[in-house]
Tab-separated table of C-alpha atoms in Angstrom:
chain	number	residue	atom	x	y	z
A	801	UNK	CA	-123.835	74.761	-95.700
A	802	UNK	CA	-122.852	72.417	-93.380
A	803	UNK	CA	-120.401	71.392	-90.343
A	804	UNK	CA	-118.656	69.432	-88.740
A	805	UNK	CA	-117.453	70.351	-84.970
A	806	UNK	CA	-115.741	68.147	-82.708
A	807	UNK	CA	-116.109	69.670	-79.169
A	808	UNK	CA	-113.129	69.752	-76.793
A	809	UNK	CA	-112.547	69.469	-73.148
A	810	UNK	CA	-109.814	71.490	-72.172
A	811	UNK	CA	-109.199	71.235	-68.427
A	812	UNK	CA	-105.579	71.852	-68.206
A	813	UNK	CA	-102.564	73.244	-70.776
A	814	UNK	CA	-98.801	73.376	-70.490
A	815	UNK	CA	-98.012	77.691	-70.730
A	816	UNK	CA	-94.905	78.153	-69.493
A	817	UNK	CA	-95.690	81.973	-68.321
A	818	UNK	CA	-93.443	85.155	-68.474
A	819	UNK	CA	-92.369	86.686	-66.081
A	820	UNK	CA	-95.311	89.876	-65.746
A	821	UNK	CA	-98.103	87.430	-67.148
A	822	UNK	CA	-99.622	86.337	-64.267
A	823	UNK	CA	-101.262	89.912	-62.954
A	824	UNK	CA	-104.240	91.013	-62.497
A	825	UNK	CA	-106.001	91.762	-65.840
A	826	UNK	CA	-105.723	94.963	-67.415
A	827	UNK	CA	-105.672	96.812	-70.561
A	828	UNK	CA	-104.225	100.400	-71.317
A	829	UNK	CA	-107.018	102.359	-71.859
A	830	UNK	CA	-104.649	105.356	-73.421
A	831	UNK	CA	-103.003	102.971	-76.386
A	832	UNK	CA	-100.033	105.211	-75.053
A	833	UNK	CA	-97.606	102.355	-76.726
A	834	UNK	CA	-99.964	102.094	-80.230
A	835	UNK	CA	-97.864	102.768	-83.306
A	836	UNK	CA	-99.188	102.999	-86.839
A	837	UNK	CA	-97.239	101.063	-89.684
A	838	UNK	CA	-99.003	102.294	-93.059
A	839	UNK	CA	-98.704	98.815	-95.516
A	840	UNK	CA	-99.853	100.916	-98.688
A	841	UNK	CA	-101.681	104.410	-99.052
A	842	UNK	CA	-105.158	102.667	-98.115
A	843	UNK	CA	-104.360	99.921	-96.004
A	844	UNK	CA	-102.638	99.845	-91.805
A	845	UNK	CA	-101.785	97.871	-89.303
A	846	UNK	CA	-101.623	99.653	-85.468
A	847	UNK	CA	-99.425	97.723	-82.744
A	848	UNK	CA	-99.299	98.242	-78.955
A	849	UNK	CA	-97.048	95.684	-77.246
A	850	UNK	CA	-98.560	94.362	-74.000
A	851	UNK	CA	-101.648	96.125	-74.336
A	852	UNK	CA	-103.107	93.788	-71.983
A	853	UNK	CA	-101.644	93.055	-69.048
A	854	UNK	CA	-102.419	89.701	-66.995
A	855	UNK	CA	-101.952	87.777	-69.887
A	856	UNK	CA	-101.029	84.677	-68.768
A	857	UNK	CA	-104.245	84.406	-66.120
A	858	UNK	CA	-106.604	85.482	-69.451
A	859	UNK	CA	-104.908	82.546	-71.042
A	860	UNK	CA	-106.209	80.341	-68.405
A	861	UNK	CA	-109.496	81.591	-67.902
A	862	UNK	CA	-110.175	81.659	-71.794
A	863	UNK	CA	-109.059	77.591	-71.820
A	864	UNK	CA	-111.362	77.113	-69.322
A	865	UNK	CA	-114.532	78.497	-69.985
A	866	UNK	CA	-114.961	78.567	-73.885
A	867	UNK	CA	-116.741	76.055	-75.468
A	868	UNK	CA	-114.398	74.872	-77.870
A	869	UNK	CA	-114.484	73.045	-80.849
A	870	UNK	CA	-112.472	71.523	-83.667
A	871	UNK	CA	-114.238	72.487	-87.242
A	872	UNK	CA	-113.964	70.081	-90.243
A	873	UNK	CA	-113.085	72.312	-93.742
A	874	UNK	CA	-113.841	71.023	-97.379
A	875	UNK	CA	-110.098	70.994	-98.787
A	876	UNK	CA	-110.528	70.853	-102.524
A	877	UNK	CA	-112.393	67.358	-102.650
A	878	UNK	CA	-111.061	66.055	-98.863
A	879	UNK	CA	-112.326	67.152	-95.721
A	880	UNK	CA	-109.927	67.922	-92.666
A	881	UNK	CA	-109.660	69.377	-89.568
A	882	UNK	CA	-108.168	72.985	-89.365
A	883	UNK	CA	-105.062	72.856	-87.467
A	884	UNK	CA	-106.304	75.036	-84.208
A	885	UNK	CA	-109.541	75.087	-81.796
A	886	UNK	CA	-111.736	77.797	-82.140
A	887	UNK	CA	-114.762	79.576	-80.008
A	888	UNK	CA	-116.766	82.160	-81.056
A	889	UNK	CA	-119.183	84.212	-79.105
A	890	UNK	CA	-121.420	87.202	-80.812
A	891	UNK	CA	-123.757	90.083	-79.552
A	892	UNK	CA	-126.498	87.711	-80.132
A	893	UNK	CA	-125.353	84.828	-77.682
A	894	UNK	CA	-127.326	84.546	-74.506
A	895	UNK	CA	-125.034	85.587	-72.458
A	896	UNK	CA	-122.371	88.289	-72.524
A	897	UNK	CA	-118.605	87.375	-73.387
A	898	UNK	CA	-117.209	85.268	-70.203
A	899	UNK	CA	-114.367	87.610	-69.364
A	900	UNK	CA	-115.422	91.079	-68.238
A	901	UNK	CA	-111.660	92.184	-69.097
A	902	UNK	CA	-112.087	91.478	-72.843
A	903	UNK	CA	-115.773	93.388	-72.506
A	904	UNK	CA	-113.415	95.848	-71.473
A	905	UNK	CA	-111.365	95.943	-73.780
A	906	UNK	CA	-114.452	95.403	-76.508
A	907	UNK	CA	-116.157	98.695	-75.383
A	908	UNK	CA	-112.072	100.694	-75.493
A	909	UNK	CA	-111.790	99.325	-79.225
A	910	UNK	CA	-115.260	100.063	-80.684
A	911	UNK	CA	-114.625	103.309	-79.343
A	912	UNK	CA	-111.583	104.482	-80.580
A	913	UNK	CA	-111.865	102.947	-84.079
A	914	UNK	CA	-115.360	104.025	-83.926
A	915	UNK	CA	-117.101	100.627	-85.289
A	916	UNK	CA	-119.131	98.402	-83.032
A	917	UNK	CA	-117.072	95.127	-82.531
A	918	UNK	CA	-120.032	92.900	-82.049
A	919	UNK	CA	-118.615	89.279	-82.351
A	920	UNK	CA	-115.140	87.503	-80.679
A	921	UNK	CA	-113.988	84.765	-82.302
A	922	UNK	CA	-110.186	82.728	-80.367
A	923	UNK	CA	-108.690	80.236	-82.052
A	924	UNK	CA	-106.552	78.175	-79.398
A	925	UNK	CA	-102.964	76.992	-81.421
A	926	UNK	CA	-102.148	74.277	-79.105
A	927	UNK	CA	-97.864	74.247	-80.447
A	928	UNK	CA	-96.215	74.752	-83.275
A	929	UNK	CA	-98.145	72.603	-85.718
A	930	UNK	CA	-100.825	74.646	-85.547
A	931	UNK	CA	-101.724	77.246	-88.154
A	932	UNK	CA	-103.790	79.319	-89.880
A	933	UNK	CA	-103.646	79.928	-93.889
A	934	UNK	CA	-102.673	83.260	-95.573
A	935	UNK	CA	-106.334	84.738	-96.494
A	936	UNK	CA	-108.352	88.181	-95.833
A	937	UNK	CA	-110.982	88.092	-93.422
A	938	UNK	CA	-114.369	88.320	-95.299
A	939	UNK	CA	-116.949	90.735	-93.541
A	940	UNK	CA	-120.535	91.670	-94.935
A	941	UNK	CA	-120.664	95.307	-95.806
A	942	UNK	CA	-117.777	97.351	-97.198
A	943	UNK	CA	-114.905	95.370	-96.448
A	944	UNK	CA	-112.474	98.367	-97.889
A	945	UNK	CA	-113.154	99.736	-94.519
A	946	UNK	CA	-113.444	96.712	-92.138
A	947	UNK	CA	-111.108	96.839	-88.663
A	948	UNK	CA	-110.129	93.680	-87.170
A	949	UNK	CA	-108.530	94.043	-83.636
A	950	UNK	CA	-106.473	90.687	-82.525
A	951	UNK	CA	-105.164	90.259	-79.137
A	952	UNK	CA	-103.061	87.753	-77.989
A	953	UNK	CA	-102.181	85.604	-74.767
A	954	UNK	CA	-99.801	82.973	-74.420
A	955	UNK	CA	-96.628	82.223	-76.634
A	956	UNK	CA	-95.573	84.659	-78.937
A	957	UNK	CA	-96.327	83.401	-83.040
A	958	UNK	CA	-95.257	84.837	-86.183
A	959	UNK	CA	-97.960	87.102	-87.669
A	960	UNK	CA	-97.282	87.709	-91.425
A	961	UNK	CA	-99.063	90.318	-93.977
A	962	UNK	CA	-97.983	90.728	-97.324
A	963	UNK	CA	-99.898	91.824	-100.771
A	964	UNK	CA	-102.964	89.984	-101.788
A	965	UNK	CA	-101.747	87.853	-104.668
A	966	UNK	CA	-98.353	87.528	-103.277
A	967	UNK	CA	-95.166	89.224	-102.598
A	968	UNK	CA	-92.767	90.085	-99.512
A	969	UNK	CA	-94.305	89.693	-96.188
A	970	UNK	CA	-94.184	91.657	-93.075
A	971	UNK	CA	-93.563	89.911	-89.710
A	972	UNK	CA	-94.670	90.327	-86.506
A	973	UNK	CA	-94.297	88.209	-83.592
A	974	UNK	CA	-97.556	88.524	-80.870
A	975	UNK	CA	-98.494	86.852	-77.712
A	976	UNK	CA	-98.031	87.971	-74.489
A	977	UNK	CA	-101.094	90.357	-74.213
A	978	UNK	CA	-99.718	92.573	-77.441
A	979	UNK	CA	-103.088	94.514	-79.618
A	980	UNK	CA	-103.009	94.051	-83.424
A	981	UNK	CA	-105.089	95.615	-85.408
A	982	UNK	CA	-105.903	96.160	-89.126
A	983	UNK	CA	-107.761	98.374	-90.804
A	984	UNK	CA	-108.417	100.018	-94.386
A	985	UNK	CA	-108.281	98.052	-97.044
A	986	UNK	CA	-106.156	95.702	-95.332
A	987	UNK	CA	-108.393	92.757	-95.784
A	988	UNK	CA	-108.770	92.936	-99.192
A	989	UNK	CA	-105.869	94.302	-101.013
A	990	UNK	CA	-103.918	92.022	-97.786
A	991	UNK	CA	-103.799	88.676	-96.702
A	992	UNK	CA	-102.268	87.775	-93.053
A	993	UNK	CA	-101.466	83.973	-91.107
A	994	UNK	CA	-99.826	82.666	-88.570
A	995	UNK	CA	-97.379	79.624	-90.037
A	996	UNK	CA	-96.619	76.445	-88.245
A	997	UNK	CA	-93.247	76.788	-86.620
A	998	UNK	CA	-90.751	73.780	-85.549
A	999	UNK	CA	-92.182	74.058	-81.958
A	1000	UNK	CA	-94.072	76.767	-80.031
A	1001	UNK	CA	-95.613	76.660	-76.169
A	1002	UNK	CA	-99.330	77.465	-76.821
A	1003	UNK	CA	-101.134	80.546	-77.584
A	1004	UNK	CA	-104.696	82.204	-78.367
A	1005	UNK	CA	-105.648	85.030	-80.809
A	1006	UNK	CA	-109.010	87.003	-79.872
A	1007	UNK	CA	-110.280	88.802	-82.820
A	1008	UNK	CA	-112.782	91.554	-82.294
A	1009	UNK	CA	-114.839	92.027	-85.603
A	1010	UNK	CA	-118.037	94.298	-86.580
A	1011	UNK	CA	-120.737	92.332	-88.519
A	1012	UNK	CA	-119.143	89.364	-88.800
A	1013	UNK	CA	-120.973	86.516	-89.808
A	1014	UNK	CA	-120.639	82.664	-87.476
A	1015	UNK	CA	-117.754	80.875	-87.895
A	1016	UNK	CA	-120.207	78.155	-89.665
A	1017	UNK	CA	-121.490	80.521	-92.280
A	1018	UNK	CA	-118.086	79.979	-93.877
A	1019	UNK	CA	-118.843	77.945	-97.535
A	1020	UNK	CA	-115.751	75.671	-96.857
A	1021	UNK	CA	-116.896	74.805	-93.706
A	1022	UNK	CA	-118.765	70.974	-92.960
A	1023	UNK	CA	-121.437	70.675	-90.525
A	1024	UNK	CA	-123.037	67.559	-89.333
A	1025	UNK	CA	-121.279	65.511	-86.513
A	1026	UNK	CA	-120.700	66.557	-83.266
């Protein structure tokens, strides 16, 4: 396998912040807000709006100090850049995650869904052009059981499910510091993006996942040039 990752210096982006964003960081340790929305008998998706308070400042902190780059995808026979940044950091990196609020928050999740999120990957979706295909996320192990916890700072994005194979989707709209996460078999009998959208300020999704492989051990991904 291969890549191709185009490294980005990002010392400055427009947000235009709400009006609680800027706070000091927290998260609600009690999920006191968390509903349940059952998609089919095996699969879920919980909620919590503005699980995380201080948005806007993790925003800023996250632009600053991840290393991120721009992968290169094989596209049928072209290759192109996905439409978003992403950074990824796992147990195994040398050093621990840069924000001790989103340790924070790693240690509340893999404790009340009871699996060990051991990797963060953010995607950065600098406006409305950027985008991320309907798809599952693929995790080794049983993937009928796999839990994938997304929180989100900045502008608020549509977030669709809907049946694997097709059908009527379910909307969301995240940013802001809301906590989405999916579990059962929502990764495989479910697929989820986040569509482009005439315009958008920007935002960035951090997904906690258990035993997930790097970003680069993805088959459609090119690696080569920096």
């Amino acid at each position: 396998m291969f890549a191709t990752q185009e490294r980005i210096d990002l010392s400055a982006a427009a947000l235009q912040g709400s009006l609680f964003g800027f706070a000091d960081p927290a998260v609600d340790a009690t999920f006191r807000n968390l509903t349940r929305r059952q998609l089919d008998h095996g699969s879920w998706v919980d909620f919590a709006p503005n699980w995380l308070g201080g948005s806007d400042d993790v925003f800023v902190e996250l632009l600053s100090t991840m290393s991120w780059t721009n992968r290169r995808v094989r596209m049928y026979d072209r290759i192109l850049p996905e439409p978003r940044l992403s950074a990824w950091w796992t147990a195994s990196s040398p050093s621990p995650f840069p924000l001790a609020i989103i340790q924070h928050a790693q240690t509340l999740l893999s404790a009340r869904y009871d699996r060990e999120f051991d990797s963060i990957g953010c995607n950065y979706y600098r406006d409305g052009r950027d985008s991320v295909a309907w798809h599952g996320d693929k995790l080794p192990g049983n993937s009928q059981q796999a839990v994938v916890a997304i929180i989100s700072v900045g502008a608020r994005r549509p977030f669709l499910l809907r049946p694997n194979g097709g059908g009527a989707s379910i909307r969301f709209e995240i940013g802001g510091g809301d906590l989405l996460v999916m579990g059962g078999q929502s990764q495989v009998d479910w697929q989820h993006t986040v569509p482009k959208v005439p315009s958008s300020g920007p935002r960035i999704s951090i997904t906690l996942r258990h035993g997930a492989p790097r970003p680069d051990d993805d088959r459609n991904v090119i690696r080569g040039l920096r």
